[in-house]
CSV table of C-alpha atoms and ligand atoms in Angstrom, one decimal:
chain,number,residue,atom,x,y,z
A,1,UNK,CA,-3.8,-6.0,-124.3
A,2,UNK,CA,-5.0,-8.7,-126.2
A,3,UNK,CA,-2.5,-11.3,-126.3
A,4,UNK,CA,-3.9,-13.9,-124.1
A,5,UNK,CA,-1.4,-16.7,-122.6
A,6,UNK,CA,-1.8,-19.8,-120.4
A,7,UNK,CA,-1.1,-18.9,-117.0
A,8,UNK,CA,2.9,-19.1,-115.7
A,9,UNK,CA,3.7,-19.3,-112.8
A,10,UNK,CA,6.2,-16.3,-111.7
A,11,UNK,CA,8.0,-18.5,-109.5
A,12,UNK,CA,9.1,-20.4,-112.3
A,13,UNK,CA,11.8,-17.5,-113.5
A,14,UNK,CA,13.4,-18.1,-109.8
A,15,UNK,CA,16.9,-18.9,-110.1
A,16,UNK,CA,16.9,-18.7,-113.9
A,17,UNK,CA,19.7,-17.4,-116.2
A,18,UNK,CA,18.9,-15.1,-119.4
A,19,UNK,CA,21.5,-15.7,-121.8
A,20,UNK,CA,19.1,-15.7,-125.1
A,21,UNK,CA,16.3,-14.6,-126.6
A,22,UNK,CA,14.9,-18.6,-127.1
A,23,UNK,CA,15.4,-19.2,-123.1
A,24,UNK,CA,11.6,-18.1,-122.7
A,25,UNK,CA,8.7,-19.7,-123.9
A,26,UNK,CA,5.9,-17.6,-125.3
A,27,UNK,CA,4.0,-17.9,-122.3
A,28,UNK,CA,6.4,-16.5,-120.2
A,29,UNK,CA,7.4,-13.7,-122.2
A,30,UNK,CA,3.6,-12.8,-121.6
A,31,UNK,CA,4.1,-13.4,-118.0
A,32,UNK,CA,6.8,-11.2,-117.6
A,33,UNK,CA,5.6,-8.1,-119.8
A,34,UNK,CA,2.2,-8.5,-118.0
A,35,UNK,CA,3.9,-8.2,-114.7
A,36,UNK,CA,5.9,-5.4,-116.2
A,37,UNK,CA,3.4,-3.4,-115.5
A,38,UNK,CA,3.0,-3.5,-112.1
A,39,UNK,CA,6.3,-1.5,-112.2
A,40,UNK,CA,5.5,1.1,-115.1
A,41,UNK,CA,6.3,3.7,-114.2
A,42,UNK,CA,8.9,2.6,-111.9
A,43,UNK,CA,8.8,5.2,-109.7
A,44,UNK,CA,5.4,4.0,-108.7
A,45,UNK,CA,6.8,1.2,-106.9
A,46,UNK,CA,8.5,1.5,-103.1
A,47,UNK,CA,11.8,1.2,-103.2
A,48,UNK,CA,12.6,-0.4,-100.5
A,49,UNK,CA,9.3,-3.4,-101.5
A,50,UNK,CA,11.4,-6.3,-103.0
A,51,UNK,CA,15.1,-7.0,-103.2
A,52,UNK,CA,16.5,-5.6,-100.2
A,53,UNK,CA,19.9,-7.5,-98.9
A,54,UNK,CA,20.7,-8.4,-102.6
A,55,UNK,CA,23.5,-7.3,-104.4
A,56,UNK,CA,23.6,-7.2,-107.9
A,57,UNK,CA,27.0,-7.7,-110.1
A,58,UNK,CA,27.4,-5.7,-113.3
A,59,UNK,CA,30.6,-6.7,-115.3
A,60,UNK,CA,30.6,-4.7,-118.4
A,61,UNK,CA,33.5,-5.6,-120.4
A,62,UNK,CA,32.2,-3.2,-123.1
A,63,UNK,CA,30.9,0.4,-123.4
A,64,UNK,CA,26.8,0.4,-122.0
A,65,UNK,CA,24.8,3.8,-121.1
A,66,UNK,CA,21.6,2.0,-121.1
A,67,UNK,CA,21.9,-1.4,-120.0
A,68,UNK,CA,24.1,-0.9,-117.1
A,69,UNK,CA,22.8,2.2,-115.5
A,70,UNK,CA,19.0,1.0,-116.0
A,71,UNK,CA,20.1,-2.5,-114.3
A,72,UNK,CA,21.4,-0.4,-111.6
A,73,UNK,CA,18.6,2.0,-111.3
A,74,UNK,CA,16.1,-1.4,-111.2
A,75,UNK,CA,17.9,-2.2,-108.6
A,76,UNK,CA,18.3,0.2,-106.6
A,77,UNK,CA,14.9,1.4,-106.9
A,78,UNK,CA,13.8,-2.5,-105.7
A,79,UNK,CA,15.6,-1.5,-102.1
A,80,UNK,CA,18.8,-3.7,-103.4
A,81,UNK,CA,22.9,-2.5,-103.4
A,82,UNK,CA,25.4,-3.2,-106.9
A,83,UNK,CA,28.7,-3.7,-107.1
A,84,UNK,CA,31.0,-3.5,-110.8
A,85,UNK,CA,32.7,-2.5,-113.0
A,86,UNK,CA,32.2,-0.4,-116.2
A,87,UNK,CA,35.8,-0.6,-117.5
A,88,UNK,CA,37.3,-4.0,-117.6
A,89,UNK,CA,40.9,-2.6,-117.6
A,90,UNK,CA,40.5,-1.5,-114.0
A,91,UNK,CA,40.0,-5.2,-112.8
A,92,UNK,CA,42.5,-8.5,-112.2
A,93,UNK,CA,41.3,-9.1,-116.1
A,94,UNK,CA,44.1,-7.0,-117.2
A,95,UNK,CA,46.4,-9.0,-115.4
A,96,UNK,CA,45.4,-11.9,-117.6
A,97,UNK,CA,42.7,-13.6,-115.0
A,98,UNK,CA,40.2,-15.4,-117.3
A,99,UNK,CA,36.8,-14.6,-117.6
A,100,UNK,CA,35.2,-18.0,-115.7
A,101,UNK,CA,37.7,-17.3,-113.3
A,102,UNK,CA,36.2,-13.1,-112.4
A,103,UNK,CA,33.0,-14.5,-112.6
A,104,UNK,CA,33.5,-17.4,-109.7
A,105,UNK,CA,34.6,-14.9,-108.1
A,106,UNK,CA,32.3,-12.1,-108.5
A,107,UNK,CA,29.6,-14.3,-107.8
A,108,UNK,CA,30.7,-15.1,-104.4
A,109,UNK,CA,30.1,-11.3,-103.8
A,110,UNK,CA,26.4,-11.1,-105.4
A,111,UNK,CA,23.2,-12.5,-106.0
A,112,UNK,CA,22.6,-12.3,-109.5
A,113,UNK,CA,24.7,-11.1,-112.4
A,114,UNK,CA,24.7,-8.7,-115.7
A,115,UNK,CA,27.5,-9.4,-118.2
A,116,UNK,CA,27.9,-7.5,-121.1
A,117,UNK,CA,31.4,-9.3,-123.1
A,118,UNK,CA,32.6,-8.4,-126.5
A,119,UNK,CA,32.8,-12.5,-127.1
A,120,UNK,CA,29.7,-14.5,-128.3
A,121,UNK,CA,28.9,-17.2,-126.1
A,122,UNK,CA,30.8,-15.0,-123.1
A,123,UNK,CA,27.2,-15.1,-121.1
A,124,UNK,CA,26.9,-18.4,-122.0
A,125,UNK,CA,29.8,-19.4,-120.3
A,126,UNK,CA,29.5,-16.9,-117.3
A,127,UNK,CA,25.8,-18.5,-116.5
A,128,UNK,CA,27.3,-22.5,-116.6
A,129,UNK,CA,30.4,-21.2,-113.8
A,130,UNK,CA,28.3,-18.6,-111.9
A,131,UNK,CA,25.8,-20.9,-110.1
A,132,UNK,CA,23.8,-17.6,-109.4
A,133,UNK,CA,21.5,-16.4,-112.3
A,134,UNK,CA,23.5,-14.7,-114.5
A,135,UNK,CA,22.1,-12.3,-117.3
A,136,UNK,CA,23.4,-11.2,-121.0
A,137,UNK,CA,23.7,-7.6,-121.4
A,138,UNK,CA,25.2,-8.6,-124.7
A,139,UNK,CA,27.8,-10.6,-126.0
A,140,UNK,CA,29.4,-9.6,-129.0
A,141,UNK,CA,27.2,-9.7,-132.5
A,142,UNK,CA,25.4,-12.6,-130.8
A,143,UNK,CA,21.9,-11.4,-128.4
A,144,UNK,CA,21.4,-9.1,-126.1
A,145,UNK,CA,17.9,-10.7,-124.4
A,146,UNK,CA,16.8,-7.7,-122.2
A,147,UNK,CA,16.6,-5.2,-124.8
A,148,UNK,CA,14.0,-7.6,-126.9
A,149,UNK,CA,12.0,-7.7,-123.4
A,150,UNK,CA,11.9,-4.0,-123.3
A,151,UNK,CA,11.3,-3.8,-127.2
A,152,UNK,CA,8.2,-6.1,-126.8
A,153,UNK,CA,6.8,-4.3,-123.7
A,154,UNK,CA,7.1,-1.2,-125.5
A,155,UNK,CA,5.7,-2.6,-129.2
A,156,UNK,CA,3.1,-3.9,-126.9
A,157,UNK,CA,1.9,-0.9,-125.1
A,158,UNK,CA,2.0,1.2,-128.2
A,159,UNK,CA,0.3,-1.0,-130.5
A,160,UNK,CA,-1.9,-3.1,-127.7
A,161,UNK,CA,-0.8,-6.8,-129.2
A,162,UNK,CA,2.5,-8.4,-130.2
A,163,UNK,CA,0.7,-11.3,-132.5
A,164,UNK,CA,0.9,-10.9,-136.4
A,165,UNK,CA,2.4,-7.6,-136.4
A,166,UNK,CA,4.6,-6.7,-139.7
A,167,UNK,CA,7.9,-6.1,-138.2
A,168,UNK,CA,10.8,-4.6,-140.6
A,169,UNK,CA,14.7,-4.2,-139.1
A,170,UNK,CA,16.7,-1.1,-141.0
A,171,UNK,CA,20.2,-1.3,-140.2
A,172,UNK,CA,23.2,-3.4,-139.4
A,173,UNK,CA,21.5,-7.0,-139.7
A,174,UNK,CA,24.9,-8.9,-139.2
A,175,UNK,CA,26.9,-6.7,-136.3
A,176,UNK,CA,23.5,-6.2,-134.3
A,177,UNK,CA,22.6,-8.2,-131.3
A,178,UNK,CA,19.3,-6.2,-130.5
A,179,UNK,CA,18.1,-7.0,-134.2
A,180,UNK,CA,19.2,-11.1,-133.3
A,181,UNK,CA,17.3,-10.9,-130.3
A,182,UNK,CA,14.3,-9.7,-131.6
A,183,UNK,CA,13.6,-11.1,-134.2
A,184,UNK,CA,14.0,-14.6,-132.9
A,185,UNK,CA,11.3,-13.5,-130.6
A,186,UNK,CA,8.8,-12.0,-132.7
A,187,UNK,CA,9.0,-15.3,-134.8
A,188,UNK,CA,7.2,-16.9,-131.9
A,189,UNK,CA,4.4,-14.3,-132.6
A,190,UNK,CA,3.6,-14.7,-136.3
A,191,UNK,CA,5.3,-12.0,-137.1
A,192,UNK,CA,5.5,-10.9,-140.9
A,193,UNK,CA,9.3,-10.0,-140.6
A,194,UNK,CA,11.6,-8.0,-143.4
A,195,UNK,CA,15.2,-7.4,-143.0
A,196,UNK,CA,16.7,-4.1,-144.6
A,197,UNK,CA,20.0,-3.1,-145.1
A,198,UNK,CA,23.3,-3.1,-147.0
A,199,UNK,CA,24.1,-6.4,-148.9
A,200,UNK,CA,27.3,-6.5,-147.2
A,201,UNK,CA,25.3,-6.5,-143.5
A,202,UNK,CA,22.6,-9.0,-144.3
A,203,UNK,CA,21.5,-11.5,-141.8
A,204,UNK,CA,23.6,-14.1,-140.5
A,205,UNK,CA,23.1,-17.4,-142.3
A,206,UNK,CA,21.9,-19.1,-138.7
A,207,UNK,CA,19.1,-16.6,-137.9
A,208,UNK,CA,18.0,-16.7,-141.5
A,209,UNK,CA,17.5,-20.2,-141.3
A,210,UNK,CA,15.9,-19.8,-137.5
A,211,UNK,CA,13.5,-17.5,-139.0
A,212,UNK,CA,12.9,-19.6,-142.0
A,213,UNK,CA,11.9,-22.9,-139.7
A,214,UNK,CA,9.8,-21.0,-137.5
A,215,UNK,CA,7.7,-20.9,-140.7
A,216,UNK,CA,8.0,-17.4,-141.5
A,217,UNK,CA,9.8,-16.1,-144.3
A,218,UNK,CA,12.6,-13.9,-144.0
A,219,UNK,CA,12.5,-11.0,-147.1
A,220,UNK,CA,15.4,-9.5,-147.0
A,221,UNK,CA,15.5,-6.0,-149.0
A,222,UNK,CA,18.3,-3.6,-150.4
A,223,UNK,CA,16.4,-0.2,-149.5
A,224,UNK,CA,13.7,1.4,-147.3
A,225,UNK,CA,11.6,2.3,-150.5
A,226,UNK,CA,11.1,-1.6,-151.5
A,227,UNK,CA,9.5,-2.3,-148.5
A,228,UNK,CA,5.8,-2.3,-148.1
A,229,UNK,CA,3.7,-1.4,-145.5
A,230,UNK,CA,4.9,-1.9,-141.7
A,231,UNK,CA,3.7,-1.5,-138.3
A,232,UNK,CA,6.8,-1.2,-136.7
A,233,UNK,CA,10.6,0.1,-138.1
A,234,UNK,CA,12.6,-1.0,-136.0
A,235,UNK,CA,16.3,0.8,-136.5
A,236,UNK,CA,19.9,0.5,-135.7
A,237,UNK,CA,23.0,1.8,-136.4
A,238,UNK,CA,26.3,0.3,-138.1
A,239,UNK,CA,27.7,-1.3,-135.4
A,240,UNK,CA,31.3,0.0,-136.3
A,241,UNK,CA,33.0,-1.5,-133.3
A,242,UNK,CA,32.4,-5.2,-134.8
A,243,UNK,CA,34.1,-5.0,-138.5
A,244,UNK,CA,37.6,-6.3,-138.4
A,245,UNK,CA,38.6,-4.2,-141.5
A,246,UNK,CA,37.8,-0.5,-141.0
A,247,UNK,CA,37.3,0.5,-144.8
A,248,UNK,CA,34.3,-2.0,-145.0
A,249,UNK,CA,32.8,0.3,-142.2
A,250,UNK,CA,33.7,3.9,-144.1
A,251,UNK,CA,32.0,1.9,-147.3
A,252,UNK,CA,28.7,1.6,-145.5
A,253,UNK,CA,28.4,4.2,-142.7
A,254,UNK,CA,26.5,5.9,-144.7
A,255,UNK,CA,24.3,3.7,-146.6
A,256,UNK,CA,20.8,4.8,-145.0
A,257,UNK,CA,18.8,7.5,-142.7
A,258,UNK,CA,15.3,7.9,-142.3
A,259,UNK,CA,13.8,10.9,-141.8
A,260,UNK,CA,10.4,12.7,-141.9
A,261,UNK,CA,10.3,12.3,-145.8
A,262,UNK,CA,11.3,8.7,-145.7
A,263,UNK,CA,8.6,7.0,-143.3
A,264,UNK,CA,5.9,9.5,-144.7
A,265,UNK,CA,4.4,6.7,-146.6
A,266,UNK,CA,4.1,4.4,-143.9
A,267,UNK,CA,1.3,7.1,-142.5
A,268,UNK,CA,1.4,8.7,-138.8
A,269,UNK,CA,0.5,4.5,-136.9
A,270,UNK,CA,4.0,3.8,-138.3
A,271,UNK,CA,5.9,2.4,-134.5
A,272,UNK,CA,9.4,3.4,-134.9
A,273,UNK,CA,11.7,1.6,-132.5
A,274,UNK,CA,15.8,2.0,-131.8
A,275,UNK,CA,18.1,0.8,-129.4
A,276,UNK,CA,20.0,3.6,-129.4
A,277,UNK,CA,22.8,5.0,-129.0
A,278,UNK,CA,22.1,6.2,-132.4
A,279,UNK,CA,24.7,8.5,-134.8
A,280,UNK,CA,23.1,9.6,-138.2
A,281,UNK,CA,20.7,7.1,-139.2
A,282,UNK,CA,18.3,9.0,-137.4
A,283,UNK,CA,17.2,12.9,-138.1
A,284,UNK,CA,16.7,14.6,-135.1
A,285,UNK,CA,13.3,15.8,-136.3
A,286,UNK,CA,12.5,12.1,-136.0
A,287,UNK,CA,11.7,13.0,-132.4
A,288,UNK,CA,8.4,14.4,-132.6
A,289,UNK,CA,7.0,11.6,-135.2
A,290,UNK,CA,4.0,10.2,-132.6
A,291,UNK,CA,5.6,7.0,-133.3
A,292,UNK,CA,9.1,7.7,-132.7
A,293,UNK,CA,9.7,5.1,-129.1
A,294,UNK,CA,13.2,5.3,-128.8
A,295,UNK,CA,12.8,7.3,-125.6
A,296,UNK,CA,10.1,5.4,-124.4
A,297,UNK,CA,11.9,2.2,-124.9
A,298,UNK,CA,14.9,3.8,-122.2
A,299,UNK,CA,12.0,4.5,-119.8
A,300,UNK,CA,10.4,1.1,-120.3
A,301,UNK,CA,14.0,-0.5,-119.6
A,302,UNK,CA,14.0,0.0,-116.0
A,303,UNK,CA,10.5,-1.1,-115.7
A,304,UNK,CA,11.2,-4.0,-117.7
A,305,UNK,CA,14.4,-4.9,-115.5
A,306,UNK,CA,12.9,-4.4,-112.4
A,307,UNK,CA,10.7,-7.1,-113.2
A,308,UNK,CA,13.5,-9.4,-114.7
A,309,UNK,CA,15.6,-9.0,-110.9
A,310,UNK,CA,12.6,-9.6,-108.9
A,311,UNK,CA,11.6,-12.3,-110.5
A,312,UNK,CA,14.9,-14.3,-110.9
A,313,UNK,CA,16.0,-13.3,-107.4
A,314,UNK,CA,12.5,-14.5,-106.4
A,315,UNK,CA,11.8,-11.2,-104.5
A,316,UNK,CA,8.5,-10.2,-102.8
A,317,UNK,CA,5.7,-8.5,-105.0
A,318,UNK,CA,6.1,-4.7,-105.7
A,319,UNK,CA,4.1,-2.7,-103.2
A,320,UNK,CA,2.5,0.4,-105.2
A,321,UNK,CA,3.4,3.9,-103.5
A,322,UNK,CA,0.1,5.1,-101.6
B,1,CP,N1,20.6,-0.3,-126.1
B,1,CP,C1,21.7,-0.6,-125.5
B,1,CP,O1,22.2,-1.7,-125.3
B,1,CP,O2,22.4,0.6,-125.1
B,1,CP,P1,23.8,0.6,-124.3
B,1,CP,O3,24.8,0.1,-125.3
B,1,CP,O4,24.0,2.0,-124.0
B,1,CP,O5,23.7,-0.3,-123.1
């Protein structure tokens, strides 16, 4: 790796809520993707080394494959127990109970906490009533803080540095929390950032400008063939769940796919990242690109939120499997 970073402290994430991408500095987002490791793969850790006794509380008011069950596996795999929900209309919600009011009360049962809320600003407001740390699995359009941990571990490990990379974003730049995220993160790293996508899903006005200050410019492209040369494509889909009118969706849903044809001209270092889930901006064939990460990025998840739980529940170090 050759980022280098002042020394942090890991205590210093005890206690700590992760509601955005700008609650780290720098330094500690170096901290925590160096001690990342320590649990990569996470099988190679004992599961019963760190959070045993704790109980972590997912409260997924929206759909998650990923975030919830790699929370859960982190946990688990750290010796600790969760308690949920995955479907909001199975809890005292849908009897009209308001959402600082579950979360009071589901923090009373737990140690820590992973929201995901259609609402922007829902975490926000779970992590100021918790008073246990509480962490964003996504809000709405808004951030989603965990996924740009596990992006940067895995942009990391695959290209050996985060600093001065040329980062471009394909997709649904206004719907997509894990593009928000991100690239108010990279910003911190020199990053030489272009945003692609359909006119009518261009960035939101707030992280243009957040970009812009950092001192970075923000190009912002129509199509995949205006862009220049990359290090990392990092894709999304059209977040359909998020437009209030349906026919703007059915007028975009097909406004871009890449495929072996498209990133040819990048050459075979091209990093290609994605959230996922994904539905037909990706070809399949995509798969066996040497830079295609999505998978890696699910693996990288739990190490990544291993790390995240035992250091905001202030657990003991990870013992390595003999
Ligand atoms: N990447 C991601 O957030 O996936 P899920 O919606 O399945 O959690």
């Amino acid at each position: 790796m050759t980022d280098v970073h002042a020394p942090v402290a890991l205590e210093a994430f005890r206690g700590r809520s992760v509601v955005s991408a700008d609650d780290f500095t720098k330094e500690e987002v170096l901290a925590l993707l160096d001690a990342a490791r320590a649990f990569d793969p996470p099988a190679s850790v004992r599961a019963d080394a760190a959070l045993r006794d704790r109980i972590l509380g997912t409260l997924f008011f929206e759909p998650s494959t990923r975030t919830r069950l790699s929370f859960e596996s982190a946990m688990l795999r750290l010796g600790g127990s969760v308690v949920g929900f995955a479907d909001a209309n199975m809890t005292s919600s849908s009897k009209g109970e308001s959402l600082a009011d579950t979360v009071r009360v589901v923090a009373s049962y737990c140690d820590a906490i992973v929201i995901r809320h259609p609402k922007e600003g829902a975490a926000r407001l779970a992590a100021q009533v918790a008073g246990i740390p509480v962490v964003n699995g996504g809000d709405g359009s808004n951030q989603h803080p965990t996924q740009t941990l596990l992006d940067l571990y895995t942009i990391r490990k695959a290209t050996g540095r985060l600093e001065g990379l040329r980062v471009a974003f394909l997709g649904d730049l206004r719907y997509g929390r894990t593009v928000h995220s991100l690239a108010r993160a990279l910003c911190r790293f020199d990053a030489d950032l272009s945003f692609v996508g359909p006119p009518t899903l261009r960035l939101p006005d707030e992280l243009r400008e957040a970009v812009r200050a950092s001192g970075r410019p923000a190009r912002e492209l129509d199509a995949l063939e205006d862009l220049g040369d990359v290090d990392v494509l990092y894709v999304t889909r059209i977040q359909k769940e998020r437009f209030p009118d349906p026919m703007d969706y059915e007028r975009v849903r097909n406004a871009y796919r890449i495929d072996r044809a498209s990133v040819k001209r990048f050459g075979e270092g091209l990093k290609i990242l994605h959230p996922l889930p994904r539905v037909t901006e990706v070809d399949p064939d995509l798969d066996a690109h040497p830079g295609a990460l999505w998978f890696d990025q699910v693996r990288n998840g739990v190490s990544v939120r291993m790390t995240l739980l035992s250091l905001l529940l202030g657990g003991r170090a990870p013992g390595r499997r003999a």
